[in-house]
């Protein structure tokens, strides 16, 4: 097996290769004055089982384009099998037409990836799993929640209450609760599809004097998590920790969450981030060994 750490996932790709004890092939980008680039594999992929690791956070368009170029070129260069490992899949939150006339961007991305002729697609906590149903090739949607919860357990937070700030993500809190053993719950959130503003419904939770960890798949502006933390603190929670798989952390998100009363924000290396992270390398390596 050959692992290719893509330009946007250098560190994670290297770690996956280390865990698997696999060879790596580097990718070189030659930039042109108009902003275009030529992408080149610095090693032979012919006849190989090739794993391309590339994440697609900001700048999404560039990272997606580089992903497509790598997948298509790997097949074209004669790789026997190509697996795309895309821990964070851009546009996956647009999994349906929320407003009349919208593009279903997640589906478009799936079509483009599949058109490159790859053999398998692996991602982590995709926002809406139905997006993966559009693939005709085998897919795996890994979950980093057990790994994140284990991190907190190792830090002495066994028995903490696990909360999902959105009822749609209750399975996240349930998964964390299996590790932490302190029960779980959820909040109800509504997003205005025109303004993007969110409303979190006030809900009474049994958290007085308890440690709570709020888990979400994505932290973007931090608004969702910050509101959840404030609600928990106002209901007498002792310490509130926050965790996410994909730390987009746009603008003041980090400050917003810390100022809401959180003790800490923990993420993963699905995206480059300044947060404390747990690595997805072992989770991905295990999936690749199946
Ligand atoms: C959406 O439903 C996701 O699960 C997250 O809750 C959302 O992306 C978080 O966004 P923000 O950090 O901007 O509130």
Coordinates of C-alpha atoms and ligand atoms in Angstrom, one line a residue:
X1 CA 0.0 0.0 0.0
X2 CA 1.2 3.5 -0.8
X3 CA -0.1 6.5 1.1
X4 CA -0.2 9.9 -0.5
X5 CA -0.5 12.8 2.0
X6 CA -2.3 15.4 0.0
X7 CA -1.3 19.1 0.1
X8 CA -4.1 19.8 2.7
X9 CA -3.5 16.8 4.9
X10 CA 0.3 16.4 5.1
X11 CA 0.5 15.7 8.8
X12 CA -2.4 13.3 9.0
X13 CA -1.4 11.5 5.8
X14 CA 2.1 11.0 7.2
X15 CA 0.7 9.7 10.5
X16 CA -1.6 7.2 8.7
X17 CA 1.4 5.9 6.7
X18 CA 3.4 5.5 9.9
X19 CA 0.7 3.5 11.7
X20 CA 0.3 1.3 8.6
X21 CA 4.1 1.1 8.1
X22 CA 3.4 2.0 4.5
X23 CA 5.5 3.9 1.9
X24 CA 4.5 7.4 1.1
X25 CA 4.6 9.2 -2.3
X26 CA 4.8 13.0 -2.1
X27 CA 2.8 15.4 -4.2
X28 CA 4.5 18.5 -5.7
X29 CA 2.6 21.6 -6.8
X30 CA 4.1 23.9 -9.4
X31 CA 2.3 27.3 -9.3
X32 CA 1.7 29.4 -12.3
X33 CA 1.4 33.2 -12.3
X34 CA -2.3 33.1 -13.0
X35 CA -3.0 31.0 -9.9
X36 CA -3.3 27.7 -11.6
X37 CA -0.9 24.8 -10.7
X38 CA 0.4 21.6 -12.0
X39 CA 0.2 18.6 -9.7
X40 CA 2.7 15.8 -9.8
X41 CA 3.2 12.5 -7.9
X42 CA 6.9 12.1 -7.0
X43 CA 6.8 8.3 -7.2
X44 CA 5.4 5.5 -9.3
X45 CA 1.9 4.4 -8.5
X46 CA 1.5 1.8 -11.3
X47 CA -0.1 -1.4 -10.1
X48 CA -0.2 -0.1 -6.5
X49 CA -2.9 0.0 -3.8
X50 CA -3.0 3.8 -3.4
X51 CA -4.5 5.7 -0.5
X52 CA -4.9 9.5 -1.1
X53 CA -5.4 11.5 2.1
X54 CA -6.8 15.0 1.5
X55 CA -9.0 17.1 3.5
X56 CA -11.3 19.8 2.1
X57 CA -11.6 22.7 4.6
X58 CA -10.7 26.2 3.7
X59 CA -9.9 27.0 0.9
X60 CA -12.5 24.5 -0.1
X61 CA -12.5 25.0 -3.9
X62 CA -8.7 24.6 -4.1
X63 CA -8.6 21.6 -1.8
X64 CA -11.4 19.9 -3.6
X65 CA -9.8 20.6 -7.0
X66 CA -6.5 19.1 -5.8
X67 CA -8.4 16.1 -4.5
X68 CA -10.0 15.5 -7.8
X69 CA -6.7 16.0 -9.7
X70 CA -4.9 13.4 -7.4
X71 CA -7.7 10.8 -7.7
X72 CA -8.0 11.1 -11.4
X73 CA -4.3 11.1 -12.1
X74 CA -3.6 8.2 -9.7
X75 CA -6.1 6.0 -11.7
X76 CA -4.7 7.4 -15.0
X77 CA -1.2 6.5 -13.9
X78 CA -2.2 2.9 -13.5
X79 CA -2.9 2.5 -9.8
X80 CA -4.5 -0.9 -9.2
X81 CA -6.8 0.5 -6.5
X82 CA -7.4 4.0 -5.3
X83 CA -9.0 4.9 -2.0
X84 CA -9.9 8.5 -1.2
X85 CA -9.6 9.4 2.5
X86 CA -11.3 12.7 3.0
X87 CA -11.7 13.2 6.7
X88 CA -13.7 16.4 6.3
X89 CA -15.8 16.6 3.2
X90 CA -16.6 20.1 2.1
X91 CA -20.2 21.1 1.2
X92 CA -21.6 18.0 3.0
X93 CA -23.9 20.3 5.1
X94 CA -25.8 21.1 1.8
X95 CA -27.1 17.6 1.5
X96 CA -30.5 18.7 0.3
X97 CA -32.4 21.6 -1.3
X98 CA -33.3 23.6 1.8
X99 CA -34.6 26.5 -0.3
X100 CA -36.1 26.3 -3.8
X101 CA -33.4 26.6 -6.5
X102 CA -30.4 25.7 -4.4
X103 CA -27.7 23.4 -5.6
X104 CA -27.3 20.2 -3.7
X105 CA -23.6 20.7 -3.4
X106 CA -22.8 17.5 -1.4
X107 CA -24.3 15.4 -4.2
X108 CA -22.4 17.3 -6.9
X109 CA -19.1 16.6 -5.0
X110 CA -20.0 12.9 -4.8
X111 CA -20.6 12.8 -8.5
X112 CA -17.2 14.5 -9.2
X113 CA -15.3 12.2 -6.9
X114 CA -16.9 9.1 -8.3
X115 CA -16.2 10.2 -11.9
X116 CA -12.5 9.9 -11.1
X117 CA -13.0 6.2 -11.2
X118 CA -11.8 5.5 -7.6
X119 CA -12.6 2.2 -5.8
X120 CA -13.4 3.3 -2.2
X121 CA -14.3 6.5 -0.3
X122 CA -13.6 7.0 3.4
X123 CA -14.7 10.0 5.5
X124 CA -15.2 10.8 9.1
X125 CA -18.5 11.9 10.8
X126 CA -20.0 13.3 7.6
X127 CA -22.7 15.8 8.5
X128 CA -25.5 14.0 6.6
X129 CA -24.9 10.3 6.0
X130 CA -27.4 10.3 3.1
X131 CA -24.9 12.1 1.0
X132 CA -22.8 8.9 0.9
X133 CA -25.8 6.9 -0.5
X134 CA -25.2 8.8 -3.7
X135 CA -21.9 6.9 -4.2
X136 CA -22.0 3.6 -6.2
X137 CA -18.6 2.5 -4.8
X138 CA -18.0 1.2 -1.2
X139 CA -17.8 3.9 1.4
X140 CA -17.0 4.1 5.1
X141 CA -18.2 6.9 7.4
X142 CA -15.9 6.6 10.5
X143 CA -16.8 8.1 13.8
X144 CA -14.2 9.9 15.9
X145 CA -16.6 10.4 18.8
X146 CA -15.4 7.3 20.7
X147 CA -11.8 8.5 20.3
X148 CA -12.8 12.0 21.6
X149 CA -14.7 10.6 24.5
X150 CA -11.9 8.3 25.4
X151 CA -9.6 11.3 25.5
X152 CA -11.8 13.0 28.1
X153 CA -12.1 9.7 30.1
X154 CA -8.3 9.5 30.1
X155 CA -8.3 13.1 31.5
X156 CA -10.4 12.0 34.5
X157 CA -13.8 12.9 33.1
X158 CA -15.4 9.4 33.4
X159 CA -19.1 9.8 34.4
X160 CA -19.5 13.2 32.6
X161 CA -22.8 13.9 31.0
X162 CA -22.6 13.9 27.1
X163 CA -24.7 16.5 25.3
X164 CA -25.4 17.1 21.7
X165 CA -26.4 20.7 20.9
X166 CA -28.7 19.5 18.1
X167 CA -31.3 16.7 18.3
X168 CA -30.3 15.6 14.8
X169 CA -26.9 14.6 16.3
X170 CA -28.2 12.6 19.3
X171 CA -26.3 9.5 18.1
X172 CA -23.1 11.5 18.8
X173 CA -24.0 12.0 22.4
X174 CA -25.1 8.4 22.7
X175 CA -21.8 7.2 21.3
X176 CA -19.9 9.4 23.7
X177 CA -22.0 8.3 26.6
X178 CA -21.1 4.6 26.0
X179 CA -17.5 5.6 26.8
X180 CA -18.1 8.1 29.6
X181 CA -20.9 6.3 31.3
X182 CA -22.6 9.4 32.6
X183 CA -25.8 9.5 30.4
X184 CA -26.6 11.8 27.6
X185 CA -29.0 14.3 26.2
X186 CA -29.6 16.8 23.5
X187 CA -30.9 20.3 22.8
X188 CA -33.2 21.5 20.0
X189 CA -31.7 23.9 17.5
X190 CA -33.3 25.7 14.6
X191 CA -31.4 27.5 11.9
X192 CA -33.0 30.3 9.8
X193 CA -32.2 29.2 6.3
X194 CA -32.1 32.8 5.0
X195 CA -30.0 34.5 7.7
X196 CA -28.1 31.5 9.1
X197 CA -29.1 32.6 12.7
X198 CA -29.7 29.8 15.1
X199 CA -32.1 29.5 18.0
X200 CA -31.5 26.9 20.8
X201 CA -34.7 26.0 22.6
X202 CA -34.4 26.4 26.4
X203 CA -34.6 22.9 28.0
X204 CA -34.1 21.7 31.5
X205 CA -31.3 19.2 31.9
X206 CA -30.2 17.2 34.9
X207 CA -26.7 18.8 35.1
X208 CA -26.6 20.6 38.4
X209 CA -23.1 20.2 39.9
X210 CA -22.0 17.8 37.2
X211 CA -19.3 17.9 34.5
X212 CA -20.7 18.0 31.0
X213 CA -19.1 17.6 27.6
X214 CA -20.8 19.0 24.6
X215 CA -20.0 17.1 21.4
X216 CA -20.8 18.3 17.9
X217 CA -19.6 17.1 14.4
X218 CA -18.6 20.6 13.3
X219 CA -17.7 23.9 15.1
X220 CA -18.0 26.7 12.6
X221 CA -18.8 30.1 14.0
X222 CA -19.0 28.6 17.5
X223 CA -22.6 30.0 18.0
X224 CA -24.2 26.6 18.5
X225 CA -21.7 25.3 21.1
X226 CA -21.5 28.7 22.9
X227 CA -25.2 28.8 23.4
X228 CA -25.2 25.2 24.7
X229 CA -22.4 26.0 27.2
X230 CA -24.3 29.1 28.5
X231 CA -27.4 27.2 29.0
X232 CA -25.6 24.4 30.9
X233 CA -23.8 26.9 33.1
X234 CA -27.0 28.7 33.8
X235 CA -28.5 25.4 35.0
X236 CA -25.6 24.9 37.4
X237 CA -23.3 22.5 35.5
X238 CA -19.9 22.4 37.3
X239 CA -17.4 22.3 34.4
X240 CA -18.4 22.3 30.7
X241 CA -16.0 20.9 28.1
X242 CA -16.5 21.1 24.3
X243 CA -15.5 18.8 21.5
X244 CA -15.9 18.5 17.8
X245 CA -14.7 16.3 15.0
X246 CA -14.2 19.1 12.4
X247 CA -12.9 22.3 13.9
X248 CA -13.6 24.9 11.2
X249 CA -13.4 27.6 13.9
X250 CA -14.3 30.6 11.8
X251 CA -13.4 34.1 13.0
X252 CA -14.0 34.6 16.7
X253 CA -15.4 31.0 17.3
X254 CA -12.7 30.0 19.8
X255 CA -13.1 33.2 21.9
X256 CA -16.9 33.0 21.7
X257 CA -16.8 29.4 23.1
X258 CA -14.3 30.1 25.8
X259 CA -16.1 33.3 26.9
X260 CA -19.3 31.4 27.2
X261 CA -17.7 29.5 30.1
X262 CA -16.2 26.4 28.5
X263 CA -13.1 24.9 30.1
X264 CA -11.6 23.7 26.9
X265 CA -12.3 22.9 23.2
X266 CA -10.9 19.7 21.8
X267 CA -10.9 18.8 18.1
X268 CA -9.3 16.3 15.8
X269 CA -6.7 16.5 13.0
X270 CA -9.4 16.2 10.3
X271 CA -8.5 19.9 9.6
X272 CA -5.4 21.9 10.5
X273 CA -6.2 23.7 13.7
X274 CA -4.6 25.5 16.7
X275 CA -6.8 23.5 19.1
X276 CA -5.7 20.6 21.3
X277 CA -6.5 17.6 19.1
X278 CA -6.8 13.8 19.1
X279 CA -5.5 12.2 15.9
X280 CA -7.7 10.2 13.5
X281 CA -4.6 8.3 12.2
X282 CA -5.4 5.0 14.1
X283 CA -9.1 5.1 13.2
X284 CA -8.3 5.6 9.5
X285 CA -5.5 3.1 9.5
X286 CA -7.9 0.5 11.0
X287 CA -10.5 1.2 8.3
X288 CA -7.9 0.8 5.6
X289 CA -6.8 -2.6 7.0
X290 CA -10.3 -4.0 6.8
Ligands
LIG1 C1 -24.9 21.7 12.0 O1 -26.0 21.3 12.3 C2 -23.6 21.2 12.7 O2 -23.9 19.9 13.3 C3 -23.0 22.1 13.6 O3 -23.9 22.2 14.8 C4 -22.9 23.5 13.0 O4 -22.2 23.5 11.8 C5 -22.2 24.4 14.0 O5 -22.2 25.7 13.4 P1 -21.8 27.0 14.3 O6 -20.5 26.6 15.0 O7 -21.6 28.0 13.3 O8 -22.9 27.2 15.2

